[in-house]
XYZ file of C-alpha atoms in Angstrom:
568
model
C 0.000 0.000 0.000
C 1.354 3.579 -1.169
C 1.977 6.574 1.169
C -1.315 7.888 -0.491
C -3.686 5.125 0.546
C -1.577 5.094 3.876
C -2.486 8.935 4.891
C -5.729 8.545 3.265
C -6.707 5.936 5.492
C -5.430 7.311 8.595
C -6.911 10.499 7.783
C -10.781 8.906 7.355
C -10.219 7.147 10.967
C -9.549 10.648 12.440
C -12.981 11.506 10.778
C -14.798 8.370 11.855
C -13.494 8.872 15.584
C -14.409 12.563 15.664
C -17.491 11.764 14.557
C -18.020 9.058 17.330
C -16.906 11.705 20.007
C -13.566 9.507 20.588
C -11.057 11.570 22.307
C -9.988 14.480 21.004
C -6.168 14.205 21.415
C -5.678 10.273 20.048
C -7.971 12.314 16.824
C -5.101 14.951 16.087
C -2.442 12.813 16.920
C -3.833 10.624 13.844
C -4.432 13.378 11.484
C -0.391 14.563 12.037
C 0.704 11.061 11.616
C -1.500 10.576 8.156
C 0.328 14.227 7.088
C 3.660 13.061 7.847
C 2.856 9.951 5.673
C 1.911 11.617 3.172
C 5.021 13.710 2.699
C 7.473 11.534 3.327
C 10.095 10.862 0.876
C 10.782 7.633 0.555
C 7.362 4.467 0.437
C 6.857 2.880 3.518
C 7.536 -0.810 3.223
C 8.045 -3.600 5.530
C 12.261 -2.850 4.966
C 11.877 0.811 6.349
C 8.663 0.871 8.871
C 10.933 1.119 11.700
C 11.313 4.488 10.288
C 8.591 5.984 11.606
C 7.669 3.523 14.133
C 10.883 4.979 16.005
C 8.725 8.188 16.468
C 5.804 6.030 17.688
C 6.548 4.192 21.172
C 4.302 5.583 23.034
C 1.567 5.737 20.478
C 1.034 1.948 19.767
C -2.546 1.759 18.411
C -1.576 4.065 15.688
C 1.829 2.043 15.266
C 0.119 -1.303 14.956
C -2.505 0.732 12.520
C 0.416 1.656 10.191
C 1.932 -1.590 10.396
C -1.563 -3.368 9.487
C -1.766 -0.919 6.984
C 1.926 -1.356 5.435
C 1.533 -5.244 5.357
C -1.559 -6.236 4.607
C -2.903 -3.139 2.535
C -5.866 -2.905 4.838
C -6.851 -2.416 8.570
C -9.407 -4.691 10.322
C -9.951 -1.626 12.715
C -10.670 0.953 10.091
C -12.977 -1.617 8.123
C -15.475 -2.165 11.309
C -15.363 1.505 11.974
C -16.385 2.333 8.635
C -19.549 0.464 7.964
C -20.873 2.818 10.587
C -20.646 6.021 8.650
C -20.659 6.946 4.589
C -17.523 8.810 3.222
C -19.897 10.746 1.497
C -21.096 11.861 4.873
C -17.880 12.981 5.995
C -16.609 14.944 2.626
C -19.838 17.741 4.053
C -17.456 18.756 6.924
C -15.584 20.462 4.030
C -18.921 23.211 4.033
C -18.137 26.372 6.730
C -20.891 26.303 8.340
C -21.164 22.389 9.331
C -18.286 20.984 12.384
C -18.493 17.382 13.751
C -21.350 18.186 15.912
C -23.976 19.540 13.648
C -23.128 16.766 11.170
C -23.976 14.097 13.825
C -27.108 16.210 14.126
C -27.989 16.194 10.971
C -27.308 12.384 10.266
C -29.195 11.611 13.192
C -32.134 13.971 12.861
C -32.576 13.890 8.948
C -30.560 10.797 7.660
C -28.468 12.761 5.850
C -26.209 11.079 3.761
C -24.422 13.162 1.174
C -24.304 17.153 -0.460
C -26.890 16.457 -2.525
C -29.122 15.508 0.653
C -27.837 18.705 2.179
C -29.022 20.616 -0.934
C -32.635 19.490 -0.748
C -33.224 20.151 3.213
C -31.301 23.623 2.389
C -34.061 23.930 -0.303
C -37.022 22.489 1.883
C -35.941 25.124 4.668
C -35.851 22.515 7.367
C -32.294 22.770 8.372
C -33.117 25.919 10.043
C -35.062 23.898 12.710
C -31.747 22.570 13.927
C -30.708 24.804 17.199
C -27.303 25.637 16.435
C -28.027 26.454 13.171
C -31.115 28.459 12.631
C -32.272 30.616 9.950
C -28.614 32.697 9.520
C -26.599 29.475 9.851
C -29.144 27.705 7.135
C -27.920 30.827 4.939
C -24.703 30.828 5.597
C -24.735 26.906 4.472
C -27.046 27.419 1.281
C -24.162 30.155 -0.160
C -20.953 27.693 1.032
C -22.509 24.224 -0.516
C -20.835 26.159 -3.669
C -17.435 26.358 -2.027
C -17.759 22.362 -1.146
C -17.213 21.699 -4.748
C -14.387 24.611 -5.317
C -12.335 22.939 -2.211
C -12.781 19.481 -3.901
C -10.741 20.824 -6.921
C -7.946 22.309 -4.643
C -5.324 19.806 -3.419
C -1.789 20.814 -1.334
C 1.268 19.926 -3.567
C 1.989 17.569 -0.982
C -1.297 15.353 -1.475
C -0.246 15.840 -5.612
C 3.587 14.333 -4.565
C 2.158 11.436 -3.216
C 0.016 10.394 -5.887
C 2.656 10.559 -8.012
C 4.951 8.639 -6.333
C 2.381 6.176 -6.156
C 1.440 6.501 -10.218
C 5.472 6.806 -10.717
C 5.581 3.081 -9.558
C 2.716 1.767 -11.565
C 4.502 3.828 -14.509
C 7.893 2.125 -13.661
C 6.461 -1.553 -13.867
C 4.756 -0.907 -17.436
C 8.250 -0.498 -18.767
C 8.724 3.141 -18.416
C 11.767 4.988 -18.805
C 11.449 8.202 -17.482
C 8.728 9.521 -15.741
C 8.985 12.872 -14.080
C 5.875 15.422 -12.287
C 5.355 18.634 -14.664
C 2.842 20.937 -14.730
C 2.282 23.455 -11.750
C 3.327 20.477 -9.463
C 6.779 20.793 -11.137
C 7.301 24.655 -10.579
C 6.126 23.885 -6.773
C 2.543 25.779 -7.077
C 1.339 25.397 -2.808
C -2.198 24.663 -4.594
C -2.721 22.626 -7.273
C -5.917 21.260 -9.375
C -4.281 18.144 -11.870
C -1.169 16.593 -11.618
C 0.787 16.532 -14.833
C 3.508 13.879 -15.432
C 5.767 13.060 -18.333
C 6.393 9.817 -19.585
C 8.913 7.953 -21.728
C 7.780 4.661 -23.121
C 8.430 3.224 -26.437
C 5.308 1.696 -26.749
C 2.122 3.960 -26.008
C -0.582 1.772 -27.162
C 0.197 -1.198 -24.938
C 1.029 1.514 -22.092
C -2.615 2.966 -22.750
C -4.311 -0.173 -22.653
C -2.893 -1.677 -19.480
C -3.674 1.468 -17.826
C -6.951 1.508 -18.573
C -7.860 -1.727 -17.082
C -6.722 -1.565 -13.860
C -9.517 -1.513 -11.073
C -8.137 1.264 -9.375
C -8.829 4.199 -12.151
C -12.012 5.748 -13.246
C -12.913 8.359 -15.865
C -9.801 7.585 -18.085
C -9.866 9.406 -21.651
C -7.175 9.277 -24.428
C -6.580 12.000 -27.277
C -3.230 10.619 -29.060
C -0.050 10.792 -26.276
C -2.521 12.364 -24.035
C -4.261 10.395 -21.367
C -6.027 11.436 -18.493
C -7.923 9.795 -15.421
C -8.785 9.716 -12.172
C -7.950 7.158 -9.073
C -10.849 5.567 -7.181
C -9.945 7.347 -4.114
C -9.404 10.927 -5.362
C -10.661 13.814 -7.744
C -7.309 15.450 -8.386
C -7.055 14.967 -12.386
C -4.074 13.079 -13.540
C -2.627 14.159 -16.716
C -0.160 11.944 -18.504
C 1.924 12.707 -21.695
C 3.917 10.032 -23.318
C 7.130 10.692 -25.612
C 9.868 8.560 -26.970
C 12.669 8.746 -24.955
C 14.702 10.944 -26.660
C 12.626 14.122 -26.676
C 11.854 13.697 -23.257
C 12.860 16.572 -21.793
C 11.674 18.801 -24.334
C 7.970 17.459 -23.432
C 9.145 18.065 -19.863
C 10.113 21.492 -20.296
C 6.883 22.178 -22.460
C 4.541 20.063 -19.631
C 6.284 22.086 -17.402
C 5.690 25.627 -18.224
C 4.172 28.277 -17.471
C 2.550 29.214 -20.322
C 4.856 32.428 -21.188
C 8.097 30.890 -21.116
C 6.388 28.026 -23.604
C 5.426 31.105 -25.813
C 8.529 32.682 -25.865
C 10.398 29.479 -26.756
C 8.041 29.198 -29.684
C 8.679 32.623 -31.197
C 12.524 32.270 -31.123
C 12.320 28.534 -32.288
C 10.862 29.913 -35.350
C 13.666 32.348 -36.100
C 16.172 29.533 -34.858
C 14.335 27.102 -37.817
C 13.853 24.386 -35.077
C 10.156 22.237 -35.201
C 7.630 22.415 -32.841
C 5.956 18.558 -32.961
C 2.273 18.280 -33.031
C 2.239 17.406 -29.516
C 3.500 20.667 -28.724
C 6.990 20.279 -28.005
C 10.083 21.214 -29.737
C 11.900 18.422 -31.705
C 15.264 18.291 -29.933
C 17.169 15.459 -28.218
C 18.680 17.710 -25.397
C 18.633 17.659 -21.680
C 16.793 20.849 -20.808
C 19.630 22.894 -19.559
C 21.195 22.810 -22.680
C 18.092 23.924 -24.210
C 17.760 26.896 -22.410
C 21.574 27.437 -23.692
C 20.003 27.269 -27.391
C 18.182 30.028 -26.473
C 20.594 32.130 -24.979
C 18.918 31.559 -20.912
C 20.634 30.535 -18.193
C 18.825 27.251 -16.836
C 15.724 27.901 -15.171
C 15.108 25.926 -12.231
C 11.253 24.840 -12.145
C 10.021 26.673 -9.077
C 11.563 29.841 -10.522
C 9.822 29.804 -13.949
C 6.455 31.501 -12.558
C 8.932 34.666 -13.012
C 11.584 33.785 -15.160
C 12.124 36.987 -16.589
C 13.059 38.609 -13.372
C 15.048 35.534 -11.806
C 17.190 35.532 -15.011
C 18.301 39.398 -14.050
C 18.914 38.332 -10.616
C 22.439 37.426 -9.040
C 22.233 33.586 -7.920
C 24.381 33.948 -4.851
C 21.734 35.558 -2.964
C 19.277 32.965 -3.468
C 21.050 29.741 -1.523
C 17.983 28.668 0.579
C 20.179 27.408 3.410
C 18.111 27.177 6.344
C 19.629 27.032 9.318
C 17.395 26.529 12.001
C 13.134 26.641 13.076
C 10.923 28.239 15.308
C 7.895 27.230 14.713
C 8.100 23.909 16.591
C 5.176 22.159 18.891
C 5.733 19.382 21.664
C 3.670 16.844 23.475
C 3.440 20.006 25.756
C 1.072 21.250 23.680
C -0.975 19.102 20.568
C 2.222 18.011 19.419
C 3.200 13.666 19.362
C 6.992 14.453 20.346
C 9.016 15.058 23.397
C 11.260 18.256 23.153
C 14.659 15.753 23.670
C 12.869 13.739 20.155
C 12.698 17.335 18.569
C 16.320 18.220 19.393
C 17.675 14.976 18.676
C 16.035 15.009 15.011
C 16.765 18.579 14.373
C 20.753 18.193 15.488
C 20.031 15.212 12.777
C 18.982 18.004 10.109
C 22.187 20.177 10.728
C 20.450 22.537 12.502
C 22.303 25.315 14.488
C 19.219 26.700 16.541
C 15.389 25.432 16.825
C 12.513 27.681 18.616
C 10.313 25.942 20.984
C 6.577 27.412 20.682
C 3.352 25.381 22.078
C 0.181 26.949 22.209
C -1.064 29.236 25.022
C -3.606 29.131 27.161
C -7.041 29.802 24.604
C -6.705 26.900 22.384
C -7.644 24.283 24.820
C -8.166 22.026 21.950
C -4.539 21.860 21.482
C -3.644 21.556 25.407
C -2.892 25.294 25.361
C -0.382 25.892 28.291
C -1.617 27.861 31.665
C 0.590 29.854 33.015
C 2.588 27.270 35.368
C 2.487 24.909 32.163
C 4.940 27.751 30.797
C 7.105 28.111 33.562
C 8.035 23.899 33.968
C 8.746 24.054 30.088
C 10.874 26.566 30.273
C 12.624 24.264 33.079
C 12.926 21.690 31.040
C 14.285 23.253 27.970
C 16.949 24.229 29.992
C 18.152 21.156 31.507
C 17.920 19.013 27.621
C 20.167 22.227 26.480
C 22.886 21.065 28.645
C 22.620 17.594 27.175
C 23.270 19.080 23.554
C 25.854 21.451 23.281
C 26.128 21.883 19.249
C 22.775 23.102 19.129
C 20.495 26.536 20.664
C 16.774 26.299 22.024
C 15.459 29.133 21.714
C 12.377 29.729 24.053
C 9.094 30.872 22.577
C 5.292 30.345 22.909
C 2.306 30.893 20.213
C 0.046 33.166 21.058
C -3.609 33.063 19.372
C -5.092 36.426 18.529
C -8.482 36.894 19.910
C -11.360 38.666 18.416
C -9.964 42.494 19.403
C -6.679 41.746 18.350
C -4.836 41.001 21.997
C -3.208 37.623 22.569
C -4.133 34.962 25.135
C -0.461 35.380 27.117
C -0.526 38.423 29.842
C 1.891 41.128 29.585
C 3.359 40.229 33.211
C 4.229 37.115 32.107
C 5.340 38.093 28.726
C 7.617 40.222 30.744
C 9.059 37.788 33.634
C 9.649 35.045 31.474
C 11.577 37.436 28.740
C 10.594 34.726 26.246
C 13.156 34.556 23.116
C 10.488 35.454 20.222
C 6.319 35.372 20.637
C 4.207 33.808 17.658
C 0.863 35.007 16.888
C -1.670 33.083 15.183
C -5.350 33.637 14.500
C -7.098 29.963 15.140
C -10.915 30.653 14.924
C -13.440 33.326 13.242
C -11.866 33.272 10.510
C -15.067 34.377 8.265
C -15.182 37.746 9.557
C -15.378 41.483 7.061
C -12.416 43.198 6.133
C -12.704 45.657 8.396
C -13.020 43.134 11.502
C -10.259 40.882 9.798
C -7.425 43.979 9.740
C -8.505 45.678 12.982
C -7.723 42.334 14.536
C -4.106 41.854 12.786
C -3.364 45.539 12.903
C -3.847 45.260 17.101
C -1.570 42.166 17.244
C 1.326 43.330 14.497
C 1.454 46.549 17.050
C 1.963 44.458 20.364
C 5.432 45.377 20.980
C 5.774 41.462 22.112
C 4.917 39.644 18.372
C 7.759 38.689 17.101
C 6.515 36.703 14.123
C 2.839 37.106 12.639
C 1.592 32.857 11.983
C 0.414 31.295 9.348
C -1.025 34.680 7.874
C -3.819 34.009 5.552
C -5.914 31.575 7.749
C -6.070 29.294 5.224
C -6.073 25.745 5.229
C -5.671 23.683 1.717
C -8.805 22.131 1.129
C -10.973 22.942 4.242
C -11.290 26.837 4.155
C -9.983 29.971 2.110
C -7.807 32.888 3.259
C -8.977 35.353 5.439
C -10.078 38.604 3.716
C -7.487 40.706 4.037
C -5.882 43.821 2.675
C -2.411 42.492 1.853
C -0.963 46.444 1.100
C -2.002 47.947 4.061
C -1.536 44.618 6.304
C 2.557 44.637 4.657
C 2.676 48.550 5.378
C 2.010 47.774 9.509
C 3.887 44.964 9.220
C 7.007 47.013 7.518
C 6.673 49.776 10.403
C 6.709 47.588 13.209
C 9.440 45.202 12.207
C 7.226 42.264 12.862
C 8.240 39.312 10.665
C 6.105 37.360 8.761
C 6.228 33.467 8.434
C 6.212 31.189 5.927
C 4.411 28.028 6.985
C 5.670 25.327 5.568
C 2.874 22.968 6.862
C 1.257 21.014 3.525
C -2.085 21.754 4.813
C -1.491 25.400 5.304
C 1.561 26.663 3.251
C 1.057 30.167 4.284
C 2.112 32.704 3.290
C 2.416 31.621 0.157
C 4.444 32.855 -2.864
C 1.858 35.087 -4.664
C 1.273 37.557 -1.967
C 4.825 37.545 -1.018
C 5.985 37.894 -4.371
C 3.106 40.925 -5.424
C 4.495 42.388 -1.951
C 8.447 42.312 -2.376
C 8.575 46.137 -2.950
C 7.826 46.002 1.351
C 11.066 45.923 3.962
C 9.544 42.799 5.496
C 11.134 39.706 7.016
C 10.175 36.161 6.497
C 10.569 33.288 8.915
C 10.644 29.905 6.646
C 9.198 27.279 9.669
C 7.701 23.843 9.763
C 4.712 23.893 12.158
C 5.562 20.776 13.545
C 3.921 18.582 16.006
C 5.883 15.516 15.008
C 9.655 14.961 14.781
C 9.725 13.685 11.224
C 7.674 16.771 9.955
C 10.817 19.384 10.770
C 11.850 18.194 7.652
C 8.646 20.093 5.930
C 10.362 23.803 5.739
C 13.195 21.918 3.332
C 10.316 20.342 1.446
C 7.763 22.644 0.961
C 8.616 26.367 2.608
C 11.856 26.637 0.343
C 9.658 26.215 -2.809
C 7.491 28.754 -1.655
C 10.694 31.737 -0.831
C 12.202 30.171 -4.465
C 8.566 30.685 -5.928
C 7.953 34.172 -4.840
C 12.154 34.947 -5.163
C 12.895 35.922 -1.682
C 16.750 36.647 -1.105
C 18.317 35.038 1.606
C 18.518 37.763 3.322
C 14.954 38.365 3.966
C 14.811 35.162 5.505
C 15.791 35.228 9.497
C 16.606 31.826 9.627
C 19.175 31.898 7.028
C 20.756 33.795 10.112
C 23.335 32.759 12.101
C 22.452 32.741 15.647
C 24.237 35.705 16.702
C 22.343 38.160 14.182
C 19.197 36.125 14.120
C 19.207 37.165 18.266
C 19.672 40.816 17.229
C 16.221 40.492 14.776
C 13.957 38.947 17.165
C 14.929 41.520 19.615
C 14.818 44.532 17.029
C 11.158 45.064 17.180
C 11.190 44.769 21.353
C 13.539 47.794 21.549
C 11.785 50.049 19.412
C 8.756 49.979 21.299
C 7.593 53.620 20.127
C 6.916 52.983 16.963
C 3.121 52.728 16.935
């Protein structure tokens, strides 16, 4: 079984249990376990499961889950569970408007089974008789069953990596060549609607026709080296082209894209007499940085070619990417699975010179926000694993959520006594506010002399709900005079900020803090993986990136904005 069925599994079982009103921190713990899955690098197999089961010892129903999962391509546990509730059922918790609780309602009450269901008792005016929905909530739902079916077109790049790993190996066995991702998933777009892949194989008929009859695609159309399809168990469109192998790379660079560059190459292969093939690449038998040498371009590294005409006028030894450390980091303090000493361990592992410590506080009792003594004994205990690793600086932080009128749940006094290293703040609920709510609320937190980093900006999350609405140039302009820094979330279900409003921004002084989000040791490895793609996408220097810092000046920027505490 591939990483894709893996995390798609675990990620239904989270859904199941929250649905039975099974505790709420075995649910997360799931759900970051089926997101670590899914990004991984390497397939889980019965050679490498020890590879995450390291991570696991104190968690061993989900271990013996995986395991079940790994070996036998199926879990006894998951089947039972599931005869007890659709998955049509659970794809509705994708509506604002309908959480755990008023689905359970709804099932229960009306026997609802599926959106179309919810349409008709929308139409009939009866889910207004529900008590925590009412006439303004039945509203509210009729205008967002719409956005159900714009979220099931959106998928992270992460969920599009998977599949093709998974596709790559079904590819592979029908005596494939090459086969390389292309498309937007190529140039590292954080949201994606198809996944485009390139394919070398000699023989496209037979490929074509073996394809087609396996059980585990649907919808599968051809239109001459073209060949698209869906799997059973997703609605992410899977585009395939297949070439010979020697003009590979052209039909990669052409899959690729964008669009412009594609055009461009046209008009000069015209003057340079060399022949675009029907299938819309150019006939030549070259890898594809010599092609861009035929053209007179430096090579274009996917994720840049969004702006290639910019990068390409750029100097290259300001755009390195070497991350150096993280602060965005959760613990079993908080929601996360791993111990701080686990975190350390794996981010000494990474080459990391620093890592930033920061649970939740006290509001999000969901995610065993920490009271005020909670604060104090972790500081404790950072301190004593720092002596145990000498190569390597814990920085001390917390994240703070923003509340409605823009304050954070940590008091001043504390903020104060404990002198913590760097604060994070984060807005975790009402996120469907106006504009005018939406900024007053940021504008209050970016001026709290104690944020250090603004979180996951947007208030997105890939698949489940859209950004905030937010004015980006006057948001950047209070962000610019306060010398609060912004992060980039690397998190596949967030990836916020992400490289369009950083890159239609870049004429702001603003800092950017690259960070993983992580509530599991093996995810630290998510702001290499994804948050890189997105500073490369949107073509951040290094130098607007604080943890390309050594420690010594990274210390001086998280205390910049702390002693200039006039600036409002």
């Amino acid at each position: 079984m591939s990483n894709f069925f893996i995390s798609n599994e675990l990620y239904k079982l989270s859904q199941i249990l929250e649905f039975k009103g099974n505790d709420k921190k075995s649910i997360t713990d799931i759900k970051i376990v089926a997101y670590t899955i899914q990004s991984l690098t390497f397939e889980l197999d019965s050679s490498n499961l020890d590879r995450i089961e390291k991570y696991l010892t104190d968690k061993p129903n989900i271990k013996n889950i995986i395991k079940e999962l790994v070996l036998n391509g199926k879990s006894e546990y998951i089947e039972i569970l599931s005869k007890d509730v659709p998955p049509s059922l659970l794809k509705l918790l994708k509506i604002p408007g309908i959480g755990m609780k008023t689905l359970y309602k709804l099932y229960k009450e009306f026997n609802i089974m599926d959106i179309y269901s919810l349409k008709s008792l929308v139409k009939e005016k009866k889910l207004r008789t529900v008590d925590t929905i009412g006439e303004k909530g039945e509203e509210i739902i009729g205008k967002n069953i719409n956005y159900y079916f714009k979220l099931q077109r959106e998928f992270s790049i992460s969920y599009a990596d998977s599949i093709f790993n998974y596709i790559k190996e079904i590819l592979s066995s029908l005596n494939s060549k090459y086969i390389e991702k292309a498309g937007s998933v190529r140039r590292r777009k954080e949201v994606v609607s198809n996944l485009n892949i390139v394919c070398a194989n000699n023989d496209a008929i037979k490929l074509k026709s073996k394809l087609k009859d396996l059980n585990i695609i649907r919808n599968f159309y051809e239109n001459g080296d073209y060949i698209n399809f869906k799997l059973n168990e997703s609605e992410i469109d899977i585009n395939i082209l297949i070439c010979s192998d020697e003009y590979f790379n052209s039909a990669l660079l052409y899959f690729t894209g964008p669009k412009n560059l594609n055009n461009f190459l046209y008009e000069k292969s015209k003057d340079l007499g060399i022949q675009i093939l029907p299938t819309n690449y150019l006939k030549l038998n070259y890898n594809e940085k010599q092609i861009f040498n035929i053209f007179d371009l430096p090579y274009i590294p996917p994720e840049f070619r969004e702006h290639w005409e910019k990068y390409i006028t750029m100097d290259k030894i300001f755009l390195s990417y070497n991350i150096k450390g993280d602060l965005h980091i959760h613990t079993n303090y908080s929601d996360g699975i791993s111990s701080i000493y686990e975190i350390v361990r794996e981010s000494k592992d990474l080459g990391y010179k620093y890592i930033g410590i920061s649970d939740h506080a006290e509001d999000l009792k969901f995610a065993k926000g920490l009271s005020e003594k909670r604060i104090y004994k972790e500081r404790l205990e950072i301190r004593k694993i720092e002596k145990l690793f000498n190569d390597i600086k814990i920085f001390f932080g917390i994240e703070a959520n923003i509340r409605n009128d823009g304050s954070i749940d940590v008091n001043e006094s504390i903020l104060k006594d404990l002198d913590l290293d760097f604060v994070i703040a984060s807005i975790h609920n009402n996120f469907n506010e106006d504009l005018y709510s939406n900024m007053k609320r940021l504008t209050n937190a970016i001026r709290n002399p104690f944020v250090t980093i603004i979180g996951h900006p947007s208030g997105r999350k890939i698949s489940e709900r859209d950004e905030m609405k937010i004015d980006w140039k006057n948001f950047y302009k209070e962000v610019e005079n306060s010398k609060t820094i912004l992060e980039i979330n690397s998190s596949p279900d967030r990836l916020d900020l992400y490289s369009n409003i950083i890159y239609e921004n870049s004429n702001f002084d603003v800092l950017y803090s690259i960070s993983s989000d992580c509530h599991f040791a093996p995810q630290l490895n998510f702001a290499n993986q994804y948050g890189i793609d997105i500073a490369k996408r949107a073509l951040l220097e290094d130098k607007k990136i604080i943890n390309s810092y050594e420690i010594n000046d990274l210390v001086k920027i998280l205390n910049k904005k702390r002693e200039s505490r006039n600036f409002v």
